[in-house]
Structures are given as C-alpha cells and as structure tokens.
Amino acid sequence: MTNIGPGTPALIDLQTPDEDASVQFYSALFGWTIDAQNPSGYRYARTDKGAIIAGIRAAYGEATPAWTLYLAADDIAETAQGATVQGGSILHGPVNVPGQGGVLIVAEPTGAITGFSQPEPGYEFASHTPGTFAWAELLTADGKADDFYSALTGASVTQLGDGEHYDYTIWTPAGQQVPVVGRLRTDAPAGWRVYFAVDPDVGTDKVVEIAAALGASTLTEPNDIPAGRIAILADPTGAEFALLTPTPRK
C-alpha cells in the first residue's frame, strides 16, 4: 500500500466510452474485482482486502479515453485555490466522495488533466504489487509543469538527462527519499501515462501477449530500462497504459 502523503499518488482512474468493455478487459488482464456502479456511475477495482486499485468512469461527451493520476493533498480546498493561482483551471470539485475523501480535478497549465485527493481516514490505495499502480509520468511539451506541481505539493524536482535532447524529471514528495512520478517532455498531447506492476514470474512480454489476445494494441514493444522491463499499450477503447516488471533490488 502507498504511504499517502502530500504529492504521493492516491488514485488512478480511467475515463472510457465503454465501461463494460473496459471492465472486462482489465478484469481479465489483471484479475481485478470491480464493484458495481455506485449512484454516481463510478466503479472501483479493489484488492481482496478492500484497498482501491483504480476507478472506472464514463467519459464525458467526446473526451479521449485516458487514465488520470490523482495526487494526495492535505487540504483540497487550499489545493484548488493554489491550482488557480498557478494557472490551472478547475474542472470538477472540490467535492467529498464517500469512501475516498475530498476530490478535485484540474487542467494544469500545460494541458494535462490531473486529479488531487484528500484521503479520508482509513483510505488505502493499492500499489507496487502485480496488477496495481507502479509508476506514472506526465507527458508534456512544457517543462514548466514541474513548477506547477512543486508549488502545489511541495515535491522536489530532479533533472535526468541534459534537459534538451532528453528532458525527464522525477518528483520526490517532501520528507521522502523515493521519487513517485516522472515528467517527460514530448510532443504528444499532454496527459498521464500510468504503469502497472507485473509479476516477475510472469513478465512483461507474457502480459503483452495476453493483452493482445484481449484486444489491446502494442504501441511500444517490450524493452529494458534501468527501472525494469516495460511496454506501452492501448486498451480496446484506445486508452494508453504501460507495464513494468521492476528490476530486482540489490
């Protein structure tokens, strides 16, 4: 489970034009157990102990199918105010969601849609086990996104690469030593790429095969990076996601 301090991932959710197709795909791929729709039309995937893995919701209008990352906040109202001051636009909230806590969705200055969550007592977000959240990176053409998130969450930013030919940063929440998300400068539309952890005994390549049989498309073939073996896919509705078999810790 994730230690949910400010700036730490607190939830991921999928907006999809076909909830039933998405539920069937991710349940088959990762073995998720997914709740029936709640009164607001939202569904949660949960572990057998009740921790939330992800949310699934219907896309608004013609919105592009996509995964969204929610970062934890100590005070959701203050975060909403700060997001506006820093140049973001409020899309939803802040509102209180039973079983989750305060929720806010913003469009940040570079165009990515990001959520913030003030978890209620007892809330648990499952991560870093097979089929759950492993990593996320913000895809954006503008490195100024670092300043927006650092101002709102207090996270420190570390530059990887030369910042020109390869511009990747990692964000580490205040008081922590381990980075939790990254930011990649790219010409792709601004948004989040969410990575799901893969069981090393199964491996990324095998999960890619299973995903393809379930209707997914492979965008980037399995390959090795320092963090592990990854692949980038699109689910049957077109939402992009990634897989990560972590490199064993020495």
Coordinates of C-alpha atoms in Angstrom, one line a residue:
M1 CA 0.0 0.0 0.0
T2 CA 1.1 3.6 -0.7
N3 CA 2.0 5.9 2.2
I4 CA -0.3 8.7 1.2
G5 CA 1.5 11.9 2.0
P6 CA 1.1 15.2 0.0
G7 CA 2.2 14.8 -3.6
T8 CA 2.0 11.0 -3.4
P9 CA -0.2 9.1 -5.9
A10 CA -3.6 8.5 -4.2
L11 CA -5.7 7.1 -7.0
I12 CA -5.8 6.4 -10.7
D13 CA -8.9 6.3 -12.8
L14 CA -9.9 5.6 -16.3
Q15 CA -12.4 7.6 -18.4
T16 CA -13.8 5.3 -21.0
P17 CA -16.5 5.5 -23.7
D18 CA -17.4 1.8 -23.0
E19 CA -17.4 0.9 -19.3
D20 CA -18.4 -2.7 -19.8
A21 CA -15.6 -3.3 -22.3
S22 CA -13.1 -1.7 -20.0
V23 CA -14.2 -3.7 -17.0
Q24 CA -14.0 -6.9 -19.0
F25 CA -10.5 -6.1 -20.3
Y26 CA -8.8 -5.1 -17.1
S27 CA -10.6 -7.8 -15.0
A28 CA -9.2 -10.4 -17.5
L29 CA -5.8 -8.9 -17.8
F30 CA -5.0 -8.1 -14.1
G31 CA -7.6 -10.3 -12.3
W32 CA -9.3 -7.2 -10.8
T33 CA -12.5 -7.5 -8.8
I34 CA -14.6 -4.4 -9.8
D35 CA -17.6 -3.0 -7.8
A36 CA -21.0 -2.5 -9.3
Q37 CA -21.6 1.1 -10.3
N38 CA -22.2 3.4 -7.3
P39 CA -25.0 6.1 -7.5
S40 CA -22.7 8.5 -9.4
G41 CA -21.9 5.8 -12.0
Y42 CA -18.4 5.3 -10.7
R43 CA -16.8 1.8 -10.2
Y44 CA -13.8 0.8 -8.1
A45 CA -11.4 -2.1 -8.6
R46 CA -10.3 -3.4 -5.2
T47 CA -7.9 -5.8 -3.7
D48 CA -9.4 -8.7 -1.7
K49 CA -8.8 -6.6 1.4
G50 CA -10.7 -3.7 0.1
A51 CA -7.9 -1.3 -0.9
I52 CA -8.7 0.7 -4.0
I53 CA -6.7 -0.2 -7.1
A54 CA -8.4 2.1 -9.6
G55 CA -11.6 3.8 -10.6
I56 CA -13.5 3.5 -13.9
R57 CA -16.0 6.1 -15.1
A58 CA -17.8 7.0 -18.3
A59 CA -16.0 9.6 -20.5
Y60 CA -17.7 12.9 -20.7
G61 CA -19.0 13.6 -24.2
E62 CA -16.3 13.1 -26.8
A63 CA -13.5 13.0 -24.3
T64 CA -10.5 10.9 -25.2
P65 CA -10.2 7.6 -23.3
A66 CA -7.4 8.1 -20.8
W67 CA -6.0 7.3 -17.4
T68 CA -5.8 10.1 -14.9
L69 CA -3.5 10.3 -11.9
Y70 CA -4.6 11.8 -8.5
L71 CA -2.0 13.2 -6.2
A72 CA -2.6 13.4 -2.4
A73 CA -3.3 16.8 -0.8
D74 CA -3.5 17.8 2.8
D75 CA -6.2 20.4 2.2
I76 CA -8.3 20.0 -1.0
A77 CA -9.8 23.5 -0.8
E78 CA -6.4 25.1 -0.5
T79 CA -5.1 23.0 -3.3
A80 CA -8.0 24.2 -5.5
Q81 CA -7.1 27.8 -4.7
G82 CA -3.4 27.2 -5.4
A83 CA -4.1 25.5 -8.7
T84 CA -5.9 28.6 -9.9
V85 CA -3.2 30.9 -8.7
Q86 CA -0.6 28.8 -10.5
G87 CA -2.5 29.0 -13.8
G88 CA -4.6 25.9 -13.7
S89 CA -8.4 25.6 -14.4
I90 CA -10.8 23.8 -12.1
L91 CA -12.8 21.2 -14.0
H92 CA -14.6 19.5 -11.1
G93 CA -14.8 20.0 -7.3
P94 CA -13.6 20.2 -4.8
V95 CA -16.2 17.7 -3.6
N96 CA -16.4 15.0 -1.0
V97 CA -16.6 11.4 -2.3
P98 CA -17.8 8.8 0.3
G99 CA -15.1 6.2 0.8
Q100 CA -12.4 8.3 -0.7
G101 CA -12.4 11.8 0.6
G102 CA -12.0 15.3 -1.0
V103 CA -11.6 15.2 -4.7
L104 CA -10.5 17.9 -7.2
I105 CA -9.8 17.6 -11.0
V106 CA -7.9 20.4 -12.7
A107 CA -6.5 21.2 -16.2
E108 CA -3.0 22.3 -15.4
P109 CA -1.2 25.0 -17.5
T110 CA 0.4 22.6 -20.0
G111 CA -3.0 20.9 -20.7
A112 CA -2.9 17.7 -18.7
I113 CA -5.9 16.6 -16.7
T114 CA -4.8 15.8 -13.1
G115 CA -6.7 14.9 -10.0
F116 CA -6.0 15.7 -6.4
S117 CA -7.4 13.8 -3.4
Q118 CA -7.5 14.5 0.3
P119 CA -7.9 10.9 1.5
E120 CA -10.3 10.2 4.3
P121 CA -9.2 8.3 7.4
G122 CA -8.8 4.6 6.6
Y123 CA -8.5 5.1 2.9
E124 CA -6.0 2.7 1.2
F125 CA -4.5 2.9 -2.3
A126 CA -3.0 -0.4 -3.6
S127 CA 0.3 -0.1 -5.4
H128 CA 3.6 -1.8 -6.3
T129 CA 2.1 -5.3 -6.4
P130 CA 1.2 -7.2 -9.6
G131 CA -1.8 -5.5 -11.4
T132 CA -1.6 -2.3 -9.4
F133 CA -0.1 1.1 -9.8
A134 CA 3.7 1.1 -10.2
W135 CA 4.7 4.5 -11.7
A136 CA 3.3 7.4 -13.7
E137 CA 4.8 10.0 -15.9
L138 CA 3.4 13.3 -17.1
L139 CA 3.8 13.7 -20.9
T140 CA 4.0 17.3 -21.8
A141 CA 5.8 19.6 -24.3
D142 CA 6.4 22.2 -21.5
G143 CA 8.8 21.5 -18.7
K144 CA 7.2 24.3 -16.7
A145 CA 4.8 21.7 -15.4
D146 CA 7.4 20.9 -12.8
D147 CA 6.9 24.3 -11.2
F148 CA 3.1 23.9 -11.1
Y149 CA 3.2 20.6 -9.2
S150 CA 6.1 21.5 -7.0
A151 CA 4.2 24.6 -5.9
L152 CA 1.0 22.7 -5.1
T153 CA 2.6 19.6 -3.4
G154 CA 6.0 20.7 -2.1
A155 CA 7.7 18.0 -4.1
S156 CA 11.3 18.4 -5.1
V157 CA 12.3 18.1 -8.8
T158 CA 15.4 16.2 -10.0
Q159 CA 16.5 16.6 -13.6
L160 CA 17.6 13.5 -15.5
G161 CA 19.3 13.8 -18.9
D162 CA 20.6 17.1 -20.3
G163 CA 17.2 18.8 -20.3
E164 CA 17.4 19.4 -24.0
H165 CA 17.9 16.2 -26.0
Y166 CA 16.4 14.1 -23.2
D167 CA 14.3 16.0 -20.7
Y168 CA 13.0 13.8 -17.9
T169 CA 12.4 14.9 -14.3
I170 CA 11.4 12.9 -11.2
W171 CA 9.3 14.3 -8.3
T172 CA 10.0 13.3 -4.7
P173 CA 7.4 14.3 -2.1
A174 CA 8.6 16.5 0.8
G175 CA 10.2 14.4 3.6
Q176 CA 10.6 11.3 1.4
Q177 CA 13.6 9.9 -0.3
V178 CA 12.0 7.9 -3.1
P179 CA 10.5 9.6 -6.2
V180 CA 6.9 8.8 -7.0
V181 CA 6.3 10.1 -10.5
G182 CA 8.1 11.5 -13.5
R183 CA 7.7 14.2 -16.2
L184 CA 8.8 13.5 -19.8
R185 CA 9.0 16.3 -22.4
T186 CA 7.4 15.1 -25.6
D187 CA 5.3 16.4 -28.4
A188 CA 2.5 14.0 -27.6
P189 CA -0.7 15.5 -26.2
A190 CA -0.3 16.4 -22.6
G191 CA -1.5 13.7 -20.2
W192 CA -0.5 10.9 -17.8
R193 CA 1.0 7.6 -18.7
V194 CA 0.2 5.1 -15.9
Y195 CA 2.4 2.0 -15.4
F196 CA 1.0 -1.2 -13.8
A197 CA 3.3 -3.6 -12.0
V198 CA 3.9 -7.0 -13.5
D199 CA 4.7 -10.2 -11.6
P200 CA 8.4 -11.0 -12.4
D201 CA 7.4 -14.7 -12.6
V202 CA 5.1 -13.8 -15.5
G203 CA 7.0 -11.0 -17.1
T204 CA 6.1 -8.0 -19.3
D205 CA 6.3 -10.0 -22.6
K206 CA 3.8 -12.5 -21.5
V207 CA 1.3 -9.9 -20.2
V208 CA 1.7 -8.1 -23.6
E209 CA 0.7 -11.4 -25.3
I210 CA -2.3 -11.8 -23.0
A211 CA -3.4 -8.1 -23.5
A212 CA -3.1 -8.5 -27.3
A213 CA -5.4 -11.6 -27.2
L214 CA -7.9 -9.4 -25.2
G215 CA -7.9 -6.7 -27.9
A216 CA -5.1 -4.4 -26.8
S217 CA -2.7 -2.8 -29.3
T218 CA 1.1 -2.6 -28.6
L219 CA 2.4 0.9 -29.0
T220 CA 6.0 0.2 -27.8
E221 CA 7.3 -3.4 -27.8
P222 CA 8.8 -4.8 -24.5
N223 CA 12.2 -3.3 -23.8
D224 CA 14.5 -2.8 -20.9
I225 CA 15.2 0.4 -19.0
P226 CA 17.0 0.9 -15.7
A227 CA 13.7 0.6 -13.7
G228 CA 12.8 -2.7 -15.4
R229 CA 11.2 -4.2 -18.5
I230 CA 8.4 -2.0 -19.9
A231 CA 5.9 -2.0 -22.7
I232 CA 3.3 0.6 -23.7
L233 CA -0.1 -0.5 -24.9
A234 CA -3.6 0.9 -25.8
D235 CA -6.6 -0.9 -24.4
P236 CA -9.5 -1.9 -26.6
T237 CA -11.1 1.6 -26.2
G238 CA -7.9 3.4 -27.1
A239 CA -6.7 4.4 -23.6
E240 CA -2.9 4.2 -23.3
F241 CA -1.3 2.4 -20.4
A242 CA 2.1 0.8 -19.6
L243 CA 3.5 -2.3 -18.0
L244 CA 6.6 -2.5 -15.7
T245 CA 8.3 -5.6 -14.4
P246 CA 10.6 -4.0 -11.9
T247 CA 14.3 -4.6 -11.8
P248 CA 15.1 -6.7 -8.7
R249 CA 16.5 -4.6 -5.9
K250 CA 20.1 -5.4 -4.9

